[in-house]
Amino acid sequence: MTAISPPGSTKFQIDLRRHLREEEEDRDLTRVICEIADASKYIINAIRTGDLGLAGTSNLYGENQLALDVLSDRILRKRMIHSGVVANILSEETSEVIEVDPGGKYSVAFDPLDGSSLVDVNLAVGTIVTIYEGSDLLQSGRNQVAAMYILYGPRTSLVYSTGRGVHEFCMNQLMEFTLTKENIQLQPSGNIYAPGGQRNLYTEGTEKYVSSLEEKGYKLRYSGGFVPDINQILLKGSGIFLYPHLRDKPKGKLRLIFELNPMAYLIEQAGGKASTGRQSILDIKPESIDDCAPIFIGCREDVERAEEYIARYG
Ligand code: FDP
């Protein structure tokens, strides 16, 4: 039986694989992206029904790992290892690059369950992925060939870019990702702000900048999950997220390879901007796996204004 789509809705029946095919994406890259999309179905199941306790281990950053972090990591890692097209993988949950296949065309780094500390209070969390050609995962974000995230909220959505626009897919009842928004674009400036980090530790520049947003009537929208917070800005086409340099943490909190680079790539593809306040996130050459950086990310003019405040007041 052939499913008949309502008039004018054909675009919305396009699933992820077909979209990648129509974009004439490289076969191996399509494979990696689709494997990650498939893995997310098992991660959802783990989030919905899994153990919320600690795994009894800690990650590279000394954070206690939840059983869910460990499970999500295993699910993704296994998929990547068996994909047959991946050279190296690197997970936020492990401390070292795993060499899979020297002949693999792509290397993949991921944060399997970002914001996992929010699962026990039933807030949205996500998986973030960055993909490079070749085996080097310590490159500047500018060299990414694709980035994507999967958001586990009331609905499950997937957003990806391979450098030709940013596209959103939502999971349907058959657990297929079907196209919901193509070529997402941010407005030049927005009206919401998502400020991470303790306000009393902000530097003068950041404090003055955030106060200026409040004076202009920007609405506060911060969930504490990087994926849902960025997704809101991207999908509403409006606003800025910041996790700035703090007086006691000059490099901020968020990780360059696993969190900042893929989101910066997606936001820039949508016409926005991502900056440390002093330079583009995508131009930073990582020195080690656990590098962190401050970030101001979202609508272009909002980020440029933040840069002006940082240049003036630090
Ligand atoms: P979490 O510590 O809950 O895993 O990088 C992790 C992250 O969450 C991001 O998802 C989020 O944006 C940020 O940290 C939240 O940090 P704060 O708790 O300091 O606001």
CSV table of C-alpha atoms and ligand atoms in Angstrom, one decimal:
chain,number,residue,atom,x,y,z
A,1,MET,CA,0.0,0.0,0.0
A,2,THR,CA,1.3,3.5,-0.9
A,3,ALA,CA,0.8,6.1,1.7
A,4,ILE,CA,-0.9,9.2,0.2
A,5,SER,CA,0.2,12.5,1.6
A,6,PRO,CA,-2.2,15.4,2.0
A,7,PRO,CA,-1.9,18.0,-0.8
A,8,GLY,CA,1.1,20.3,-0.4
A,9,SER,CA,2.7,18.2,2.4
A,10,THR,CA,5.0,16.0,0.3
A,11,LYS,CA,8.1,17.8,1.7
A,12,PHE,CA,7.1,16.7,5.2
A,13,GLN,CA,7.2,13.0,4.2
A,14,ILE,CA,10.9,13.2,3.4
A,15,ASP,CA,12.8,11.1,5.8
A,16,LEU,CA,16.4,11.7,6.8
A,17,ARG,CA,18.0,9.2,4.4
A,18,ARG,CA,16.0,10.5,1.5
A,19,HIS,CA,16.9,14.0,2.3
A,20,LEU,CA,20.6,13.1,2.4
A,21,ARG,CA,20.3,11.3,-0.9
A,22,GLU,CA,18.5,14.2,-2.5
A,23,GLU,CA,21.3,16.5,-1.3
A,24,GLU,CA,23.7,14.1,-3.0
A,25,GLU,CA,25.7,13.6,0.2
A,26,ASP,CA,28.6,11.3,0.2
A,27,ARG,CA,27.5,7.7,0.9
A,28,ASP,CA,29.8,7.2,3.8
A,29,LEU,CA,28.8,10.4,5.5
A,30,THR,CA,25.1,9.5,4.9
A,31,ARG,CA,25.9,6.2,6.6
A,32,VAL,CA,27.4,7.9,9.7
A,33,ILE,CA,24.5,10.3,10.1
A,34,CYS,CA,21.9,7.6,9.7
A,35,GLU,CA,23.7,5.3,12.1
A,36,ILE,CA,23.6,8.1,14.7
A,37,ALA,CA,19.9,8.7,14.0
A,38,ASP,CA,19.3,5.0,14.5
A,39,ALA,CA,21.3,4.9,17.7
A,40,SER,CA,19.2,7.7,19.1
A,41,LYS,CA,16.2,5.4,19.2
A,42,TYR,CA,17.9,3.2,21.7
A,43,ILE,CA,19.1,6.3,23.7
A,44,ILE,CA,15.5,7.5,23.9
A,45,ASN,CA,14.5,4.1,25.3
A,46,ALA,CA,17.2,4.3,27.9
A,47,ILE,CA,16.1,7.8,28.9
A,48,ARG,CA,12.5,6.8,29.2
A,49,THR,CA,13.0,3.6,31.2
A,50,GLY,CA,16.7,3.4,32.3
A,51,ASP,CA,18.3,3.5,35.7
A,52,LEU,CA,18.8,7.1,36.9
A,53,GLY,CA,21.5,6.2,39.4
A,54,LEU,CA,25.2,6.6,39.2
A,55,ALA,CA,27.4,4.2,37.2
A,56,GLY,CA,30.1,4.3,39.9
A,57,THR,CA,32.6,5.8,37.5
A,58,SER,CA,33.7,9.3,36.6
A,59,ASN,CA,34.6,10.9,33.3
A,60,LEU,CA,37.7,12.9,32.2
A,61,TYR,CA,36.3,16.0,33.9
A,62,GLY,CA,35.9,14.3,37.3
A,63,GLU,CA,32.1,14.3,37.0
A,64,ASN,CA,30.3,11.3,38.3
A,65,GLN,CA,28.8,9.4,35.4
A,66,LEU,CA,25.2,8.4,35.4
A,67,ALA,CA,24.3,4.8,34.3
A,68,LEU,CA,22.5,6.6,31.5
A,69,ASP,CA,25.6,8.5,30.3
A,70,VAL,CA,27.5,5.2,30.2
A,71,LEU,CA,24.7,3.4,28.4
A,72,SER,CA,24.2,6.2,25.8
A,73,ASP,CA,28.0,6.2,25.2
A,74,ARG,CA,28.0,2.5,24.6
A,75,ILE,CA,25.1,2.6,22.2
A,76,LEU,CA,26.7,5.3,20.0
A,77,ARG,CA,30.2,3.8,20.2
A,78,LYS,CA,29.0,0.4,19.1
A,79,ARG,CA,27.1,1.9,16.1
A,80,MET,CA,30.2,3.9,15.0
A,81,ILE,CA,32.5,0.9,15.4
A,82,HIS,CA,30.3,-1.3,13.3
A,83,SER,CA,29.5,1.4,10.7
A,84,GLY,CA,32.5,0.4,8.6
A,85,VAL,CA,33.2,4.0,7.6
A,86,VAL,CA,34.7,5.5,10.7
A,87,ALA,CA,38.4,6.0,11.4
A,88,ASN,CA,38.4,7.4,15.0
A,89,ILE,CA,35.8,8.1,17.6
A,90,LEU,CA,36.0,10.3,20.7
A,91,SER,CA,33.3,10.5,23.3
A,92,GLU,CA,32.9,13.1,26.0
A,93,GLU,CA,32.5,10.2,28.4
A,94,THR,CA,35.9,8.7,27.7
A,95,SER,CA,39.4,10.2,27.8
A,96,GLU,CA,40.9,8.9,24.7
A,97,VAL,CA,40.5,8.6,21.0
A,98,ILE,CA,39.4,5.1,20.0
A,99,GLU,CA,41.0,3.9,16.7
A,100,VAL,CA,38.4,2.0,14.8
A,101,ASP,CA,39.5,1.6,11.2
A,102,PRO,CA,42.5,3.4,9.7
A,103,GLY,CA,40.7,3.1,6.3
A,104,GLY,CA,37.6,4.8,7.6
A,105,LYS,CA,36.7,8.1,5.7
A,106,TYR,CA,35.3,10.0,8.8
A,107,SER,CA,36.0,10.6,12.4
A,108,VAL,CA,33.3,11.3,14.9
A,109,ALA,CA,33.2,13.0,18.3
A,110,PHE,CA,30.1,13.1,20.5
A,111,ASP,CA,28.6,14.0,23.7
A,112,PRO,CA,26.2,11.1,24.0
A,113,LEU,CA,23.9,12.6,26.6
A,114,ASP,CA,24.5,16.3,27.2
A,115,GLY,CA,22.7,17.7,30.2
A,116,SER,CA,22.1,14.3,31.7
A,117,SER,CA,21.8,15.7,35.2
A,118,LEU,CA,18.4,17.1,34.0
A,119,VAL,CA,16.9,13.7,33.3
A,120,ASP,CA,15.9,13.1,37.0
A,121,VAL,CA,13.8,16.3,36.9
A,122,ASN,CA,12.4,15.3,33.5
A,123,LEU,CA,13.8,18.2,31.5
A,124,ALA,CA,15.0,18.0,27.9
A,125,VAL,CA,18.5,16.6,27.1
A,126,GLY,CA,20.3,15.8,23.9
A,127,THR,CA,23.1,14.1,21.9
A,128,ILE,CA,25.6,16.3,20.1
A,129,VAL,CA,27.8,15.1,17.3
A,130,THR,CA,30.7,16.5,15.2
A,131,ILE,CA,32.1,14.8,12.1
A,132,TYR,CA,35.5,15.4,10.4
A,133,GLU,CA,37.0,13.9,7.3
A,134,GLY,CA,40.1,11.8,8.0
A,135,SER,CA,41.4,10.7,11.4
A,136,ASP,CA,42.2,14.0,13.1
A,137,LEU,CA,39.7,15.1,15.8
A,138,LEU,CA,41.8,17.9,17.2
A,139,GLN,CA,41.2,20.3,14.3
A,140,SER,CA,39.5,23.7,14.4
A,141,GLY,CA,35.8,23.6,14.1
A,142,ARG,CA,35.9,25.3,10.7
A,143,ASN,CA,37.0,21.9,9.3
A,144,GLN,CA,33.9,20.1,10.4
A,145,VAL,CA,32.2,18.4,7.5
A,146,ALA,CA,28.9,17.9,9.4
A,147,ALA,CA,27.4,18.5,12.8
A,148,MET,CA,24.1,17.4,14.3
A,149,TYR,CA,22.2,17.1,17.5
A,150,ILE,CA,19.3,15.0,18.7
A,151,LEU,CA,16.9,16.6,21.2
A,152,TYR,CA,15.0,14.4,23.6
A,153,GLY,CA,12.1,16.6,24.7
A,154,PRO,CA,8.3,16.1,24.6
A,155,ARG,CA,9.2,15.2,21.0
A,156,THR,CA,12.4,13.9,19.6
A,157,SER,CA,14.0,16.0,16.9
A,158,LEU,CA,17.2,15.8,14.9
A,159,VAL,CA,19.0,18.8,13.4
A,160,TYR,CA,21.8,18.4,11.0
A,161,SER,CA,24.0,20.3,8.6
A,162,THR,CA,26.6,19.2,6.1
A,163,GLY,CA,27.5,22.7,5.1
A,164,ARG,CA,24.4,23.2,3.0
A,165,GLY,CA,21.8,24.7,5.3
A,166,VAL,CA,20.4,23.4,8.6
A,167,HIS,CA,17.5,21.1,8.6
A,168,GLU,CA,15.2,19.8,11.3
A,169,PHE,CA,13.5,16.4,11.4
A,170,CYS,CA,11.0,15.1,14.0
A,171,MET,CA,10.5,11.5,15.0
A,172,ASN,CA,7.1,10.1,13.9
A,173,GLN,CA,5.1,7.3,15.4
A,174,LEU,CA,7.1,4.8,13.4
A,175,MET,CA,10.3,6.2,14.9
A,176,GLU,CA,11.4,7.7,11.6
A,177,PHE,CA,12.9,11.1,11.4
A,178,THR,CA,10.8,13.1,8.9
A,179,LEU,CA,11.6,16.6,7.6
A,180,THR,CA,9.9,19.4,9.4
A,181,LYS,CA,12.0,22.5,8.6
A,182,GLU,CA,14.5,23.0,5.8
A,183,ASN,CA,17.1,25.7,5.6
A,184,ILE,CA,16.5,27.2,9.0
A,185,GLN,CA,17.6,30.8,9.2
A,186,LEU,CA,18.2,33.1,12.2
A,187,GLN,CA,17.1,36.7,12.2
A,188,PRO,CA,19.8,39.3,12.5
A,189,SER,CA,18.9,40.0,16.1
A,190,GLY,CA,16.6,38.5,18.6
A,191,ASN,CA,14.5,39.0,21.7
A,192,ILE,CA,15.5,36.1,24.1
A,193,TYR,CA,18.6,35.4,26.1
A,194,ALA,CA,19.9,32.2,27.7
A,195,PRO,CA,22.7,33.1,30.2
A,196,GLY,CA,24.7,30.3,31.7
A,197,GLY,CA,27.1,30.6,34.7
A,198,GLN,CA,26.7,32.4,37.9
A,199,ARG,CA,25.9,36.0,37.4
A,200,ASN,CA,27.9,37.3,40.3
A,201,LEU,CA,31.0,35.8,38.6
A,202,TYR,CA,30.5,37.6,35.3
A,203,THR,CA,33.2,40.0,34.2
A,204,GLU,CA,32.2,43.7,33.8
A,205,GLY,CA,31.8,43.3,30.0
A,206,THR,CA,29.4,40.4,30.3
A,207,GLU,CA,27.5,42.0,33.1
A,208,LYS,CA,27.0,45.2,31.2
A,209,TYR,CA,26.0,43.3,28.1
A,210,VAL,CA,23.4,41.2,29.8
A,211,SER,CA,22.0,44.3,31.6
A,212,SER,CA,21.7,45.9,28.2
A,213,LEU,CA,19.7,43.0,26.9
A,214,GLU,CA,17.4,43.2,29.9
A,215,GLU,CA,16.9,46.9,29.4
A,216,LYS,CA,15.8,46.2,25.8
A,217,GLY,CA,13.2,43.7,27.1
A,218,TYR,CA,14.9,40.4,26.0
A,219,LYS,CA,13.1,37.5,27.7
A,220,LEU,CA,15.0,35.1,29.9
A,221,ARG,CA,14.9,31.5,28.5
A,222,TYR,CA,17.5,29.2,30.1
A,223,SER,CA,16.7,25.5,30.8
A,224,GLY,CA,20.2,24.4,31.8
A,225,GLY,CA,20.4,22.0,28.9
A,226,PHE,CA,22.7,23.2,26.0
A,227,VAL,CA,20.8,21.3,23.3
A,228,PRO,CA,17.3,22.5,24.2
A,229,ASP,CA,18.6,26.0,24.8
A,230,ILE,CA,20.3,26.2,21.4
A,231,ASN,CA,17.4,24.5,19.7
A,232,GLN,CA,15.0,27.1,21.0
A,233,ILE,CA,17.2,29.9,19.5
A,234,LEU,CA,17.6,28.1,16.2
A,235,LEU,CA,14.0,27.1,15.7
A,236,LYS,CA,12.6,30.5,16.9
A,237,GLY,CA,15.2,32.1,14.8
A,238,SER,CA,15.9,34.5,17.6
A,239,GLY,CA,18.2,35.2,20.6
A,240,ILE,CA,21.5,34.5,22.1
A,241,PHE,CA,22.9,31.8,24.4
A,242,LEU,CA,26.0,32.6,26.5
A,243,TYR,CA,28.2,30.6,28.8
A,244,PRO,CA,30.9,33.3,29.3
A,245,HIS,CA,34.3,33.5,30.8
A,246,LEU,CA,33.8,33.8,34.6
A,247,ARG,CA,36.0,35.4,37.2
A,248,ASP,CA,36.9,32.0,38.6
A,249,LYS,CA,36.7,30.2,35.2
A,250,PRO,CA,38.3,32.2,32.4
A,251,LYS,CA,37.6,29.4,29.9
A,252,GLY,CA,33.9,29.0,30.9
A,253,LYS,CA,32.4,25.6,31.3
A,254,LEU,CA,31.5,24.2,27.9
A,255,ARG,CA,33.7,21.9,25.9
A,256,LEU,CA,35.0,23.0,22.6
A,257,ILE,CA,35.1,19.7,20.7
A,258,PHE,CA,32.0,18.1,22.0
A,259,GLU,CA,29.6,21.0,22.5
A,260,LEU,CA,30.8,24.4,21.1
A,261,ASN,CA,32.1,23.4,17.7
A,262,PRO,CA,29.1,21.5,16.5
A,263,MET,CA,26.7,24.1,17.7
A,264,ALA,CA,28.8,26.9,16.3
A,265,TYR,CA,28.8,25.1,12.9
A,266,LEU,CA,25.0,24.7,12.9
A,267,ILE,CA,24.3,28.3,14.1
A,268,GLU,CA,26.7,29.8,11.5
A,269,GLN,CA,25.1,27.6,8.8
A,270,ALA,CA,21.8,29.3,9.9
A,271,GLY,CA,23.3,32.8,9.4
A,272,GLY,CA,24.1,33.3,13.1
A,273,LYS,CA,27.5,33.7,14.8
A,274,ALA,CA,29.4,32.0,17.6
A,275,SER,CA,32.2,33.7,19.5
A,276,THR,CA,34.3,33.5,22.6
A,277,GLY,CA,33.7,37.2,22.9
A,278,ARG,CA,37.1,37.8,21.3
A,279,GLN,CA,37.3,35.3,18.4
A,280,SER,CA,35.2,33.0,16.4
A,281,ILE,CA,34.7,29.6,18.1
A,282,LEU,CA,35.3,27.8,14.8
A,283,ASP,CA,38.8,29.3,14.5
A,284,ILE,CA,40.1,27.9,17.7
A,285,LYS,CA,42.6,25.1,17.3
A,286,PRO,CA,42.1,22.7,20.2
A,287,GLU,CA,45.2,21.8,22.2
A,288,SER,CA,43.6,19.0,24.0
A,289,ILE,CA,40.5,16.9,24.2
A,290,ASP,CA,39.1,18.6,27.2
A,291,ASP,CA,39.6,22.2,26.1
A,292,CYS,CA,36.8,24.6,27.2
A,293,ALA,CA,36.0,28.1,25.9
A,294,PRO,CA,33.6,30.9,26.7
A,295,ILE,CA,30.7,31.2,24.2
A,296,PHE,CA,28.3,33.8,22.9
A,297,ILE,CA,26.2,32.2,20.2
A,298,GLY,CA,23.0,33.1,18.3
A,299,CYS,CA,21.8,36.0,16.2
A,300,ARG,CA,24.7,37.7,14.5
A,301,GLU,CA,24.1,41.3,15.7
A,302,ASP,CA,23.5,40.1,19.3
A,303,VAL,CA,26.8,38.3,19.3
A,304,GLU,CA,28.6,41.2,17.7
A,305,ARG,CA,27.2,43.5,20.4
A,306,ALA,CA,28.6,41.1,23.1
A,307,GLU,CA,32.0,41.3,21.4
A,308,GLU,CA,31.9,45.0,21.6
A,309,TYR,CA,31.1,45.0,25.3
A,310,ILE,CA,33.9,42.4,26.0
A,311,ALA,CA,36.4,44.4,23.9
A,312,ARG,CA,35.5,47.6,25.9
A,313,TYR,CA,35.1,46.2,29.4
A,314,GLY,CA,36.6,42.7,29.4
B,1,FDP,P1,25.2,19.5,32.5
B,1,FDP,O1,26.3,20.1,33.4
B,1,FDP,O2,23.9,19.3,33.2
B,1,FDP,O3,25.6,18.3,31.7
B,1,FDP,O4,27.8,20.9,29.4
B,1,FDP,C1,26.9,20.4,30.2
B,1,FDP,C2,25.8,21.4,30.6
B,1,FDP,O5,24.9,20.6,31.3
B,1,FDP,C3,25.1,22.0,29.4
B,1,FDP,O6,24.1,21.1,28.8
B,1,FDP,C4,24.4,23.2,30.0
B,1,FDP,O7,24.2,24.2,29.0
B,1,FDP,C5,25.4,23.6,31.1
B,1,FDP,O8,26.2,22.5,31.4
B,1,FDP,C6,24.7,24.1,32.3
B,1,FDP,O9,25.6,24.5,33.2
B,1,FDP,P2,25.1,25.3,34.6
B,1,FDP,O10,24.5,24.2,35.4
B,1,FDP,O11,26.3,25.9,35.1
B,1,FDP,O12,24.0,26.3,34.2
